mmCIF file of C-alpha atoms in Angstrom:
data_model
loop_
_atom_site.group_PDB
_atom_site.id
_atom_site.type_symbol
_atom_site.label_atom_id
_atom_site.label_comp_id
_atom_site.label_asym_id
_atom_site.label_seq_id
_atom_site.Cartn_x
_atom_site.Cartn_y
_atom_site.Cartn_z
ATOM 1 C CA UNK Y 1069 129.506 117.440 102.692
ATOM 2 C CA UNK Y 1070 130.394 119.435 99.273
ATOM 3 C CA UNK Y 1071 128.541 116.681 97.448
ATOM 4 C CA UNK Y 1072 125.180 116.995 99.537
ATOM 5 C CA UNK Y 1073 125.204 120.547 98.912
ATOM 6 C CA UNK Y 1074 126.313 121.053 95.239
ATOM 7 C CA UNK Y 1075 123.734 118.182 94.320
ATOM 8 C CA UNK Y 1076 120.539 119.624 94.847
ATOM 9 C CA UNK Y 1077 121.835 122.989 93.364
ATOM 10 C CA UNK Y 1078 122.851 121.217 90.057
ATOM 11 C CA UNK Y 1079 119.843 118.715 89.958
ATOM 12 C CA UNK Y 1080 117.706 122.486 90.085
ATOM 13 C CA UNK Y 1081 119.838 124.627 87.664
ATOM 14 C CA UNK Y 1082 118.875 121.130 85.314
ATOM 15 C CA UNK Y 1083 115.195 121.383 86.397
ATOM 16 C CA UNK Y 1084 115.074 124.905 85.333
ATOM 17 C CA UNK Y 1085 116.557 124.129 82.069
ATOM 18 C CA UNK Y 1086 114.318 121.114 81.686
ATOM 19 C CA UNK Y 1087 111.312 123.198 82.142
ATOM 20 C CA UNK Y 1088 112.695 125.677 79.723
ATOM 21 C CA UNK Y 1089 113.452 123.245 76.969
ATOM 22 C CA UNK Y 1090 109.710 122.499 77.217
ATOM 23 C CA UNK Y 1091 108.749 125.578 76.859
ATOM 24 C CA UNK Y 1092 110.644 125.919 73.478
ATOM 25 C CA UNK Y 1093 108.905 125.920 70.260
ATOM 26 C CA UNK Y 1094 105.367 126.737 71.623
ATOM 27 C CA UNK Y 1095 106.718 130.827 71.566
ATOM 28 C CA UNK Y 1096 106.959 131.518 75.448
ATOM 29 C CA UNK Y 1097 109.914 131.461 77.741
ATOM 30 C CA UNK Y 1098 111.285 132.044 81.069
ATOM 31 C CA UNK Y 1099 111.653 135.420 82.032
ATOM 32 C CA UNK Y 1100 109.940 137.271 79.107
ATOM 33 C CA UNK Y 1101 109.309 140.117 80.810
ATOM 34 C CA UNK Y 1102 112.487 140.749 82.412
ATOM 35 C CA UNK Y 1103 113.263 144.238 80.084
ATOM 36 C CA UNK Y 1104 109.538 145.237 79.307
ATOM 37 C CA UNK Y 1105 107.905 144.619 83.108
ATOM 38 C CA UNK Y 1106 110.908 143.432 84.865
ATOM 39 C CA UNK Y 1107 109.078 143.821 88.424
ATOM 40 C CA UNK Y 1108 105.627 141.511 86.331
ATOM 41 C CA UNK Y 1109 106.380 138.380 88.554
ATOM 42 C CA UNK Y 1110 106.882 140.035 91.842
ATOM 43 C CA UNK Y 1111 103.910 142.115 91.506
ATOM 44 C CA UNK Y 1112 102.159 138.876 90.728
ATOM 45 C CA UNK Y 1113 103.266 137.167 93.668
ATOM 46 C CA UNK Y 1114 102.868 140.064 96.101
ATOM 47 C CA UNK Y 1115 99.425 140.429 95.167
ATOM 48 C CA UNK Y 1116 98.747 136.202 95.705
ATOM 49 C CA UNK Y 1117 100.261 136.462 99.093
ATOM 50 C CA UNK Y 1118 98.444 139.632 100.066
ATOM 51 C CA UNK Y 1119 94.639 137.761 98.795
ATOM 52 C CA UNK Y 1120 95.857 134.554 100.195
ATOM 53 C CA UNK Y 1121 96.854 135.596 103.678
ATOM 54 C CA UNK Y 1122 92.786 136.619 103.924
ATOM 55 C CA UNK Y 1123 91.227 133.938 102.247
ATOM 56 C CA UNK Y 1124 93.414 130.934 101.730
ATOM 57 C CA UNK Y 1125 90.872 129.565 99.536
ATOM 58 C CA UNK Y 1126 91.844 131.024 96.705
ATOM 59 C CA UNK Y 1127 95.304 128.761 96.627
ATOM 60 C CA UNK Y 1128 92.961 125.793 95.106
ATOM 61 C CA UNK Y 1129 91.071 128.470 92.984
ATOM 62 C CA UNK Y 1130 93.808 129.580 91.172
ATOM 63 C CA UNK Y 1131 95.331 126.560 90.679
ATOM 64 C CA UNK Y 1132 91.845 125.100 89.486
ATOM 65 C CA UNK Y 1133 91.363 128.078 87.159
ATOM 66 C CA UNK Y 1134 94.543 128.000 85.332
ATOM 67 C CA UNK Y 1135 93.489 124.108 84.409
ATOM 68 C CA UNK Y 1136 90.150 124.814 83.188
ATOM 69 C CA UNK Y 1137 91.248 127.630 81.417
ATOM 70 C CA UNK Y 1138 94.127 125.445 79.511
ATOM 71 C CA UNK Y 1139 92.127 122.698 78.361
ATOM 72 C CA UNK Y 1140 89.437 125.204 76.692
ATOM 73 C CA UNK Y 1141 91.194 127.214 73.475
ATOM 74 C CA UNK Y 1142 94.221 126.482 75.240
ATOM 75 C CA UNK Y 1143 96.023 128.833 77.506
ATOM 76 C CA UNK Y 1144 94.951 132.029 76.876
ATOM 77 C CA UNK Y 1145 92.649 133.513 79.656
ATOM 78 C CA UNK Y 1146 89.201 132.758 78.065
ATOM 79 C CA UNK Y 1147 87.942 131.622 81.433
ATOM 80 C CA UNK Y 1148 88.294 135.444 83.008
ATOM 81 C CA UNK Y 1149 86.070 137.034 80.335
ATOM 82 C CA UNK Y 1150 82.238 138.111 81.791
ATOM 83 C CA UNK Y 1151 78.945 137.517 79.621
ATOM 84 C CA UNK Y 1152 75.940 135.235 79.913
ATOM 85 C CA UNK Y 1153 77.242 132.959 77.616
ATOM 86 C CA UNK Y 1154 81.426 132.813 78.206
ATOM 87 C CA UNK Y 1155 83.463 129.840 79.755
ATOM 88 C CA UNK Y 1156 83.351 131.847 82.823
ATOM 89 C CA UNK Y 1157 79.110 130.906 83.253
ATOM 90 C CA UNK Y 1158 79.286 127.513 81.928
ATOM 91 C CA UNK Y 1159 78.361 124.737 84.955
ATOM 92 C CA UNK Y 1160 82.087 123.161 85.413
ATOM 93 C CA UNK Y 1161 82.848 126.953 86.060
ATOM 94 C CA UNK Y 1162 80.675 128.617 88.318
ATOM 95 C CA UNK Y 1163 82.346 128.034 91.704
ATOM 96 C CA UNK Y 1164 85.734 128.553 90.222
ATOM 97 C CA UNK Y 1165 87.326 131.525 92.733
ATOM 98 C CA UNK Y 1166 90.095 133.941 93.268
ATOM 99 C CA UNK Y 1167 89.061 136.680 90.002
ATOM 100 C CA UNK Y 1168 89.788 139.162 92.172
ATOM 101 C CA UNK Y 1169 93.238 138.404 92.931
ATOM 102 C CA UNK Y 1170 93.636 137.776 88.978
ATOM 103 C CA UNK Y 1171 91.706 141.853 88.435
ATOM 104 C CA UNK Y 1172 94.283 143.043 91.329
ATOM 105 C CA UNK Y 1173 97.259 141.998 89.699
ATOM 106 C CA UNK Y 1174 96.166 142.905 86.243
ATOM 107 C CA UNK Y 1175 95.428 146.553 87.659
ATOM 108 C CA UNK Y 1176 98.718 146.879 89.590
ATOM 109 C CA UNK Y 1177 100.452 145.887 86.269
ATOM 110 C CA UNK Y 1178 98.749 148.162 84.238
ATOM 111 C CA UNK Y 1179 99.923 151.071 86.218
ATOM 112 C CA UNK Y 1180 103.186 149.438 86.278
ATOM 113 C CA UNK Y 1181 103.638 148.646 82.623
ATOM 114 C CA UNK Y 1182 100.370 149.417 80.580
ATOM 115 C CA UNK Y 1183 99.655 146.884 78.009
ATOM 116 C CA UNK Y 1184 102.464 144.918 78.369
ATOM 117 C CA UNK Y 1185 101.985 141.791 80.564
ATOM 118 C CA UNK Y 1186 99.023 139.271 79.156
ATOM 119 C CA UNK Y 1187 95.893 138.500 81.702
ATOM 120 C CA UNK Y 1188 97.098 134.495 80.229
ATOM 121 C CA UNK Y 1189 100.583 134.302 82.066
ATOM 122 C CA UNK Y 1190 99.480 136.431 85.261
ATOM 123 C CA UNK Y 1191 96.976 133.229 85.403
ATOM 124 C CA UNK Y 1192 99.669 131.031 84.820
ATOM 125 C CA UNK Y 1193 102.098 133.085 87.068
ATOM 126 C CA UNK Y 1194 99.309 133.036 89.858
ATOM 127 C CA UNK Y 1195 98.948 129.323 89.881
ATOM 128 C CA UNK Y 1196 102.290 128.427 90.787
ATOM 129 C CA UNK Y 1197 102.475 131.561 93.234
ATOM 130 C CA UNK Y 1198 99.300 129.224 94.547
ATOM 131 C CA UNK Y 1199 101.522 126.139 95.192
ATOM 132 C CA UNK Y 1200 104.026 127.588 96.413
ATOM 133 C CA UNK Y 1201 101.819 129.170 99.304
ATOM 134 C CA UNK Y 1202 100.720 125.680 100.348
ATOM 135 C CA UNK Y 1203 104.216 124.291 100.725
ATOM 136 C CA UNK Y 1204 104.333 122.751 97.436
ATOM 137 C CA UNK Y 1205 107.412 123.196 94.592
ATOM 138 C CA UNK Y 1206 108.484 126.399 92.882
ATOM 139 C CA UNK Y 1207 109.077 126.194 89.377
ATOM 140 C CA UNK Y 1208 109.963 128.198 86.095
ATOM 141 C CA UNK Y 1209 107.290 129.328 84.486
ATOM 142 C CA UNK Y 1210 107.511 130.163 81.062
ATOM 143 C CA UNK Y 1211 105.810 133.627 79.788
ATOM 144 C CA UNK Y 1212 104.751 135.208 76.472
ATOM 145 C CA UNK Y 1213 101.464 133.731 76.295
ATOM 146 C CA UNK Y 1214 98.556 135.996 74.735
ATOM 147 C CA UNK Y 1215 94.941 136.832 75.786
ATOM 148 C CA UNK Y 1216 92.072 135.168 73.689
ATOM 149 C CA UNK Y 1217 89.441 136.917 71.921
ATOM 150 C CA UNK Y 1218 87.089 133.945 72.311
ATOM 151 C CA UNK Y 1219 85.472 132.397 75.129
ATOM 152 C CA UNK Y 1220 82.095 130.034 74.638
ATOM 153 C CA UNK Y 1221 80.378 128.024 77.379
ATOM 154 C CA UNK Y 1222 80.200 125.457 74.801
ATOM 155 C CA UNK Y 1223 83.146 124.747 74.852
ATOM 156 C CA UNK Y 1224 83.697 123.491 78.262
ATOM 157 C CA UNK Y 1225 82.613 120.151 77.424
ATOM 158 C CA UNK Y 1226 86.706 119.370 76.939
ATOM 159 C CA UNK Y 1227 86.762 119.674 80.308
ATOM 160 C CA UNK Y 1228 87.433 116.254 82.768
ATOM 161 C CA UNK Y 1229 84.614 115.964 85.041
ATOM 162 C CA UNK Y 1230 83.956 114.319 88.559
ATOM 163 C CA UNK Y 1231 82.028 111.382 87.311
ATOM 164 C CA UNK Y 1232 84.414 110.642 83.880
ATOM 165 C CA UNK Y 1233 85.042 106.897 83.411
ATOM 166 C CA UNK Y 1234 89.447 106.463 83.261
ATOM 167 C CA UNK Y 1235 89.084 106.028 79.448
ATOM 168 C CA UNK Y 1236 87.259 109.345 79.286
ATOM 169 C CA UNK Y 1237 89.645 110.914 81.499
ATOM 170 C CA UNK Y 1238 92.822 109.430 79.442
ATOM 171 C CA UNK Y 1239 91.369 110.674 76.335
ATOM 172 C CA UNK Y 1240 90.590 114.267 77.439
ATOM 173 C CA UNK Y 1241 93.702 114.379 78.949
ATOM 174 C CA UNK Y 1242 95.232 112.708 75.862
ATOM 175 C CA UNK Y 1243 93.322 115.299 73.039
ATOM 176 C CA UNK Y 1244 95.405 118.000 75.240
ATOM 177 C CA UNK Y 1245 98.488 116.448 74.479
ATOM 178 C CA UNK Y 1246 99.184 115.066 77.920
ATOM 179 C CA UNK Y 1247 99.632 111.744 78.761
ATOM 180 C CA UNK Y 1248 98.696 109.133 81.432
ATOM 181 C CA UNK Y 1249 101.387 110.189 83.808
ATOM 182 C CA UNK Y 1250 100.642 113.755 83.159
ATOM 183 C CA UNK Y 1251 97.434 113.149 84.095
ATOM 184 C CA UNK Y 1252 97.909 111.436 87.708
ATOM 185 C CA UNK Y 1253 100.003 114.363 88.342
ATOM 186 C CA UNK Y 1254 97.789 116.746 87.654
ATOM 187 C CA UNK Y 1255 95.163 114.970 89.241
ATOM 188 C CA UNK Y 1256 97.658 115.136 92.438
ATOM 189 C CA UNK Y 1257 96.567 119.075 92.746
ATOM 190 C CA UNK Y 1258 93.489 118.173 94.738
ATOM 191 C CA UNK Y 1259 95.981 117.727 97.150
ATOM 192 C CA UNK Y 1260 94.853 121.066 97.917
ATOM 193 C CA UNK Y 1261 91.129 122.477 97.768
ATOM 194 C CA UNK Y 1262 87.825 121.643 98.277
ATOM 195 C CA UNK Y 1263 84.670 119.508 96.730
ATOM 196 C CA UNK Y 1264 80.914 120.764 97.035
ATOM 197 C CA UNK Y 1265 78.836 117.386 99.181
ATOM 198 C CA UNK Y 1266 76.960 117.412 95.643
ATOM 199 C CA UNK Y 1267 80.142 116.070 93.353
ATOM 200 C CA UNK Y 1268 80.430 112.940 95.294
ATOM 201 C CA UNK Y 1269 77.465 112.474 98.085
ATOM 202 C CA UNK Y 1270 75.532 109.973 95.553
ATOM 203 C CA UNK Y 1271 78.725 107.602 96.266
ATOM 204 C CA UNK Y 1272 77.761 107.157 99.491
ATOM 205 C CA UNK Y 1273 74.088 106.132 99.624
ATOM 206 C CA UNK Y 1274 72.776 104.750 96.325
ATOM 207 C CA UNK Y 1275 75.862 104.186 94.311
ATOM 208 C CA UNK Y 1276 74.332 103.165 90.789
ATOM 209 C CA UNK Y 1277 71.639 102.062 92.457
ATOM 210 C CA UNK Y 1278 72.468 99.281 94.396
ATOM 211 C CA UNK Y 1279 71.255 100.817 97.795
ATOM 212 C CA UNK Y 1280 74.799 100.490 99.176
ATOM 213 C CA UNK Y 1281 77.657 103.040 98.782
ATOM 214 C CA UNK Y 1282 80.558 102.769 96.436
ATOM 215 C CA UNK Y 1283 82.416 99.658 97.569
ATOM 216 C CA UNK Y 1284 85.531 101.558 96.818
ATOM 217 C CA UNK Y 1285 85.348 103.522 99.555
ATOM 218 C CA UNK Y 1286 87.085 102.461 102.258
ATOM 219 C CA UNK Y 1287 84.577 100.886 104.758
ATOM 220 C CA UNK Y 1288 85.480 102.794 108.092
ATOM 221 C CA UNK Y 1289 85.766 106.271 106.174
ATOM 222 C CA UNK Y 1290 82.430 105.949 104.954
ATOM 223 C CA UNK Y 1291 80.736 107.177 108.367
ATOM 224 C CA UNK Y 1292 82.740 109.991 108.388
ATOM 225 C CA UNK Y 1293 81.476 111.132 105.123
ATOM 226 C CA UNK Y 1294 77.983 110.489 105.557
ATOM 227 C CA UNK Y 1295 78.119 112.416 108.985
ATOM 228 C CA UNK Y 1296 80.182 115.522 106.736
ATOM 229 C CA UNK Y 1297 77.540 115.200 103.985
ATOM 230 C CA UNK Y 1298 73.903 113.528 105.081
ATOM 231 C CA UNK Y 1299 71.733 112.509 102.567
ATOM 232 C CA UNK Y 1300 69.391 114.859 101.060
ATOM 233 C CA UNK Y 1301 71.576 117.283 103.075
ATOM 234 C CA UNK Y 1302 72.861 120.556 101.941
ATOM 235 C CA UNK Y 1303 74.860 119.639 98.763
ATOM 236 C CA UNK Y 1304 76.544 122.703 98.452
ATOM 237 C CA UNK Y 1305 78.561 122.057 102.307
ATOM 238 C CA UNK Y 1306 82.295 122.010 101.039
ATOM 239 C CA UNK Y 1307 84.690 118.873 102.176
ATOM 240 C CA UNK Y 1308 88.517 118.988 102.168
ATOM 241 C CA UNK Y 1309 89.710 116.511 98.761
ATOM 242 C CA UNK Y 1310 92.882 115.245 100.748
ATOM 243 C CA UNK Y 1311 91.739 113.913 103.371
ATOM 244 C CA UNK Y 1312 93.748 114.969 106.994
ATOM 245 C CA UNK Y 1313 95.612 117.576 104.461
ATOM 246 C CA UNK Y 1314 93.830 119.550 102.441
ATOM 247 C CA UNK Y 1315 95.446 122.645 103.104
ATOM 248 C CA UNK Y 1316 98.863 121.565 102.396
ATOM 249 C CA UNK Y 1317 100.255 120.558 98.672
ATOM 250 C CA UNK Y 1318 101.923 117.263 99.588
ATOM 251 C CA UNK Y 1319 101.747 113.526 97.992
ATOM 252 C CA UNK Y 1320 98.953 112.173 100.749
ATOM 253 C CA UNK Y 1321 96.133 112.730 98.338
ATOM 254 C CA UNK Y 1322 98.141 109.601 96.801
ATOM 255 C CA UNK Y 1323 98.130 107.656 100.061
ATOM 256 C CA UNK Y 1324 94.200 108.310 100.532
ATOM 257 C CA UNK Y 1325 93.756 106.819 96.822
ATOM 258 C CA UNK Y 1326 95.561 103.449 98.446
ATOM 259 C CA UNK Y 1327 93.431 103.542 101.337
ATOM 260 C CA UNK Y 1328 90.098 103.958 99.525
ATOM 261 C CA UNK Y 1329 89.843 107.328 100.763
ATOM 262 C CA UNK Y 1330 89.268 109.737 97.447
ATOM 263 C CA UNK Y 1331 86.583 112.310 97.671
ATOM 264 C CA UNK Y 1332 85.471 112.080 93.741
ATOM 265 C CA UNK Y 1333 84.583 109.274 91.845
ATOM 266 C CA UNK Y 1334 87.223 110.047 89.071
ATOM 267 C CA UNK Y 1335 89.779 110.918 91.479
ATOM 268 C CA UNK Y 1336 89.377 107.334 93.368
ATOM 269 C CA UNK Y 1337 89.500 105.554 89.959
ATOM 270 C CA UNK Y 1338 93.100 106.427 89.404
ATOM 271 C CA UNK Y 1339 93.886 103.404 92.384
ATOM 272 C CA UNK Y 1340 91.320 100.872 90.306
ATOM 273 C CA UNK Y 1341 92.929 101.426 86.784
ATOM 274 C CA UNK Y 1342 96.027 99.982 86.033
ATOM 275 C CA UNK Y 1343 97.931 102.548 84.088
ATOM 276 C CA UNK Y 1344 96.991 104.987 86.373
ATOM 277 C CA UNK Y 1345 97.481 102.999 89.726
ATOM 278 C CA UNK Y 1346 101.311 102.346 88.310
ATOM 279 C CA UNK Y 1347 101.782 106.585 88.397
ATOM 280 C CA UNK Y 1348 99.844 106.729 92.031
ATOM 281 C CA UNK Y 1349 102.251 103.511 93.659
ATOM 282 C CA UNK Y 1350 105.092 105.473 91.872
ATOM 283 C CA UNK Y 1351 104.364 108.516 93.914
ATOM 284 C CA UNK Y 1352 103.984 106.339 97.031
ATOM 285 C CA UNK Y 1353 107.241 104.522 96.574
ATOM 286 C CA UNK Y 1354 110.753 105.400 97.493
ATOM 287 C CA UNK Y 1355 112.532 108.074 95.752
ATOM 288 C CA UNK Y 1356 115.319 107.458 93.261
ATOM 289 C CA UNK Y 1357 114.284 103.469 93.068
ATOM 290 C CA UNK Y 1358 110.803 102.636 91.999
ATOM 291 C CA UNK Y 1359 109.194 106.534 92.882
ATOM 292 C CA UNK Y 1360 108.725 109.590 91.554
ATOM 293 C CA UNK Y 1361 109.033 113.240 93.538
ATOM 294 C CA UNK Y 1362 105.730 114.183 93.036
ATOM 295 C CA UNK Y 1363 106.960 117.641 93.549
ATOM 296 C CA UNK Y 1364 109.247 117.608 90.375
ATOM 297 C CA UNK Y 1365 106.527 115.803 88.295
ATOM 298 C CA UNK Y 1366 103.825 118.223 89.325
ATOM 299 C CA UNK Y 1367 106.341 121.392 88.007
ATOM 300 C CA UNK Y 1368 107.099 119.450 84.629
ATOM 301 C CA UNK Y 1369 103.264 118.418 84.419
ATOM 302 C CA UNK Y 1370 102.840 122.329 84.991
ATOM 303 C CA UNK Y 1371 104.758 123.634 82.410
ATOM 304 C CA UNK Y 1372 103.705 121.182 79.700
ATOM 305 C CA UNK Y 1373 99.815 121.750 80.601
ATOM 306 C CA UNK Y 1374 100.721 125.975 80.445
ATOM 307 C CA UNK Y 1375 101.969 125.600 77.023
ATOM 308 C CA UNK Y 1376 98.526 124.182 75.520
ATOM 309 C CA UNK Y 1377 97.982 126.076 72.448
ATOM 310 C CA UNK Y 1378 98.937 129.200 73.255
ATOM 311 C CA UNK Y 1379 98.495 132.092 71.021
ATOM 312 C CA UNK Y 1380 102.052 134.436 70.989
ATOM 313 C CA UNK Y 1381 103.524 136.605 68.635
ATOM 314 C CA UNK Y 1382 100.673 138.111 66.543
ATOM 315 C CA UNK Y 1383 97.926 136.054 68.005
ATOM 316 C CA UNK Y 1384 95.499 137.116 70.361
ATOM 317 C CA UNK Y 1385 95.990 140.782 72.018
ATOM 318 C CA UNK Y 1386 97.179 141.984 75.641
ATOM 319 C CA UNK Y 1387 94.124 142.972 77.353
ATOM 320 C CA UNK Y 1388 93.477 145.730 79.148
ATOM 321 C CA UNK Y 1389 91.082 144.841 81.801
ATOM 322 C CA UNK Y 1390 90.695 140.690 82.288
ATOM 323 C CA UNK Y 1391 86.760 140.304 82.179
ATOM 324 C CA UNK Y 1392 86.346 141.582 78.718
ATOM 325 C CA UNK Y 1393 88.412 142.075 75.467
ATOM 326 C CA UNK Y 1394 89.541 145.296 73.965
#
């Protein structure tokens, strides 16, 4: 019995240093604001819960945020800043949600501890709060990260999209420096969340125009999307990604990949690739033999993404209000 308890409390005290050692060298750690804000995280979380218990949308929308706003410039909160022409306008962008809960936080820590804690790590901070609310894995975030001064819809070209070929995806994923495994893992977050009809209806009529539907899909799922999403129907009619459990961060969006079941194109190709497919049968397998915990993978994956070229120190500045800089 003192073995099945002291076990998972070491294997987490290494977690938490593993996810600190990753954080080292790139100028943020784990509890940077515990002397200057030492109440930044809870406020953070408090205000998460609060927006979430209303709208539990905006679990996804965080989550989704914080990875478009990493692999544009890097970490650094460019994706919150307003203006005709900013990340936050570009196409990939414009159904991102939960600002608000980003502008509450950032208010309540202002008053709390003006000009200390960066708009960058409460999106960071926010994310995993996101998780965590959908029954998925806590883990250490590391802080110190500074807001951008730059933000260009141009830019937004870095990010994957729903119709990128594997090689595309590797290499977007790989010009971050992430790697295939990363990847499948943090593909795994649409475990949670939502997809507009228009990202993946033209899989299920006219699929490169063959007049048939993508013959990945899985034959008796089909119906069931062409009854949630009819063609020439209203493309903007929102579908749950995980199929059966898309309000709950678990490793099923996996199983649906094996059973031909992915919403988005680029989402099902991780089950036809091979290098890919090894990470997704990895999640699927047994823990400890030929698996992964897709929990403790999606934590690591977390922390490594979070630490894209992140501006600390001198760099950047600590914004005042998100939307705009000083």
């Amino acid at each position: 019995m003192g073995c099945s308890i002291q076990t998972p409390i070491v294997f987490f005290l290494w977690l938490a240093m593993a996810t600190t050692t990753l954080a080292l060298g790139q100028g943020t750690r784990v509890g940077f604001y515990s002397k200057s804000c030492p109440r930044a995280e809870s406020i953070i979380q408090s205000t998460v819960k609060a927006h979430f218990q209303s709208n539990p949308t905006v679990a996804p929308g965080l989550l989704r945020m914080h990875f478009h706003d990493c692999f544009v410039r890097g970490c650094d909160a460019s994706i919150l800043i307003d203006g005709p022409s900013t990340e936050k306008a570009a196409g990939p962008n414009r159904l991102l949600r939960g600002y608000e809960v980003i502008d509450d936080a950032k208010n309540q820590l202002e008053a709390a501890c003006p000009g200390v804690v960066s708009c960058a790590d409460i999106l960071a901070l926010a994310a995993r709060d996101s998780v965590v609310l959908t029954n998925g894995p806590r883990w250490a975030v590391p802080t110190g990260r500074r807001d951008g001064r730059v933000s260009l819809a141009s830019d937004t070209n870095n990010l994957p999209a729903f119709n990128d070929s594997m090689d595309v995806q590797k290499r977007k994923f790989a010009d971050q420096g992430l790697t295939t495994q990363d990847l499948v893992t943090l593909v795994g977050g649409h475990t949670i969340g939502t997809s507009a009809c228009q990202f993946f209806s033209y899989r299920l009529y006219n699929f490169n125009s063959t007049g048939a539907a993508d013959p990945s899909i899985d034959p008796a799922f089909l119906p069931q999307l062409q009854a949630l999403c009819p063609q020439n129907g209203d493309g903007t009619k929102r579908v749950g990604l995980d199929n059966g459990s898309a309000n709950k961060f678990d490793a099923s969006f996996f199983t649906n990949l094996r059973n031909g079941r992915g919403m988005l194109e680029s989402d099902q190709k991780l089950w036809t690739d091979d290098s890919t497919k090894y990470f997704v049968q990895r999640f699927l397998g047994i823990r400890g033999l030929l698996g992964l915990s897709f929990n403790v993978e999606f934590g690591k994956s977390m922390v490594k993404m979070s630490n894209i070229k992140v501006k600390t120190g001198s760099k950047g500045e600590i914004r005042k209000v998100c939307s705009a800089i000083n």
